[in-house]
Coordinates of C-alpha atoms in Angstrom, one line a residue:
M1 CA 10.0 34.7 21.1
P2 CA 9.2 32.7 17.9
E3 CA 5.7 32.7 16.4
P4 CA 3.7 29.6 17.0
P5 CA 3.2 27.4 13.9
P6 CA 0.1 27.9 12.0
F7 CA -2.9 25.7 12.9
S8 CA -2.9 22.4 11.2
P9 CA -6.0 20.2 11.4
T10 CA -3.9 17.2 10.5
V11 CA -1.4 17.6 13.2
T12 CA -4.1 18.6 15.7
L13 CA -6.2 15.5 14.9
L14 CA -3.1 13.3 15.2
T15 CA -2.2 14.8 18.6
V16 CA -5.8 14.4 19.9
G17 CA -5.8 10.9 18.6
R18 CA -2.6 9.9 20.3
V19 CA -3.8 11.4 23.6
W20 CA -7.1 9.4 23.5
E21 CA -5.3 6.2 22.2
A22 CA -3.2 6.3 25.3
E23 CA -6.4 6.7 27.4
L24 CA -7.9 3.7 25.6
A25 CA -4.7 1.7 26.1
A26 CA -4.8 2.5 29.9
A27 CA -8.5 1.5 30.1
L28 CA -8.0 -1.8 28.3
K29 CA -4.8 -2.8 30.0
P30 CA -6.5 -4.2 33.2
L31 CA -8.5 -6.4 30.8
G32 CA -5.3 -7.8 29.2
L33 CA -6.1 -6.0 25.9
T34 CA -4.3 -3.4 23.8
P35 CA -6.2 -1.2 21.3
R36 CA -4.9 -3.5 18.5
K37 CA -6.1 -6.7 20.1
Y38 CA -9.4 -5.0 20.8
G39 CA -9.7 -4.1 17.2
L40 CA -8.8 -7.6 16.0
L41 CA -11.3 -9.2 18.3
G42 CA -14.0 -6.8 17.0
H43 CA -13.2 -7.6 13.4
I44 CA -13.3 -11.4 14.1
R45 CA -16.6 -11.1 16.0
G46 CA -18.1 -8.9 13.3
T47 CA -17.0 -11.1 10.4
P48 CA -16.8 -14.8 11.5
G49 CA -14.6 -16.7 9.1
I50 CA -12.7 -13.6 8.2
S51 CA -9.5 -14.4 6.3
F52 CA -6.1 -13.4 7.7
S53 CA -5.4 -11.2 4.7
E54 CA -8.7 -9.3 5.2
L55 CA -8.1 -9.1 9.0
A56 CA -4.7 -7.6 8.2
R57 CA -6.1 -5.2 5.7
R58 CA -8.8 -3.9 8.0
S59 CA -6.2 -3.6 10.9
R60 CA -3.6 -2.0 8.7
I61 CA -1.0 -4.7 9.7
T62 CA 0.9 -7.3 7.7
V63 CA -0.6 -10.8 7.3
Q64 CA 2.3 -12.2 9.3
S65 CA 1.5 -9.8 12.1
A66 CA -2.2 -10.9 11.9
H67 CA -1.2 -14.6 12.2
T68 CA 1.0 -13.8 15.2
A69 CA -1.7 -11.7 16.9
V70 CA -4.4 -14.3 16.3
S71 CA -2.1 -17.0 17.7
G72 CA -1.9 -15.0 20.9
L73 CA -5.7 -14.6 21.0
V74 CA -6.2 -18.3 20.4
D75 CA -3.7 -19.1 23.2
A76 CA -5.7 -16.8 25.5
G77 CA -8.9 -18.7 24.7
L78 CA -10.5 -15.6 23.0
V79 CA -10.5 -16.8 19.4
D80 CA -11.1 -20.2 17.8
D81 CA -9.0 -20.9 14.7
R82 CA -10.0 -24.0 12.8
T83 CA -7.9 -23.2 9.8
A84 CA -6.8 -26.6 8.5
H85 CA -3.3 -25.5 7.2
A86 CA -1.4 -22.5 5.9
G87 CA -3.0 -21.2 2.8
A88 CA -6.4 -22.7 3.5
A89 CA -9.4 -20.5 4.0
S90 CA -9.5 -19.4 7.6
T91 CA -12.4 -20.2 10.0
L92 CA -11.7 -17.7 12.7
G93 CA -14.4 -17.1 15.3
I94 CA -14.7 -15.5 18.6
T95 CA -15.2 -17.7 21.7
A96 CA -17.6 -17.1 24.6
A97 CA -14.6 -15.8 26.6
G98 CA -13.8 -13.4 23.8
T99 CA -17.4 -12.2 23.6
D100 CA -17.4 -11.6 27.3
L101 CA -14.1 -9.7 27.2
L102 CA -15.3 -7.5 24.3
A103 CA -18.4 -6.6 26.4
R104 CA -16.3 -5.5 29.3
A105 CA -14.0 -3.6 26.9
A106 CA -17.1 -1.9 25.4
Q107 CA -18.0 -0.6 28.8
Q108 CA -14.6 1.1 29.0
V109 CA -14.9 2.5 25.5
A110 CA -18.4 3.9 26.4
R111 CA -16.9 5.6 29.5
L112 CA -14.2 7.2 27.4
D113 CA -16.7 8.2 24.8
A114 CA -18.8 10.0 27.4
E115 CA -15.7 11.7 28.9
F116 CA -14.6 12.8 25.5
A117 CA -18.0 14.2 24.6
E118 CA -18.2 16.0 27.9
R119 CA -14.7 17.6 27.4
H120 CA -15.0 18.2 23.7
P121 CA -18.7 18.6 22.7
G122 CA -18.0 20.5 19.5
L123 CA -15.4 18.1 18.3
T124 CA -17.7 15.2 19.1
A125 CA -20.5 16.7 17.0
A126 CA -18.1 17.3 14.1
L127 CA -16.7 13.8 14.2
A128 CA -20.2 12.3 14.3
E129 CA -21.2 14.5 11.4
H130 CA -18.2 13.4 9.4
F131 CA -18.8 9.7 10.2
E132 CA -22.4 10.0 9.0
A133 CA -21.3 11.7 5.8
V134 CA -18.7 9.0 5.1
A135 CA -21.2 6.3 5.8
R136 CA -23.7 7.8 3.3
S137 CA -21.1 7.9 0.5

């Protein structure tokens, strides 16, 4: 029987991340959201008037993908896009329906966070410590 590969924190973190991303996707699906759409809505709510290029940078997607995604969010009534024309400064904002949907999604995220913390208390503490250290630097 071959020896197992050595422990890799990188591979382990990616594996854990994929498992919980699937959990998040399943929790958001009944709301009509994906993790990416949830993130985009959060960025738009947190930074009203955010540019498409900044939205793409924060979401790690192309500007073209950001335009496509925002178009879908506008069509769903979740985002208001008053951008006058291509190349103009954007005036993206979240609608009341978008705010309501984010609140319902936040309840699902809180449920997943509590489940994660219960199942992985040590990892939760380590992640919180890392987050605080990064925020301080």
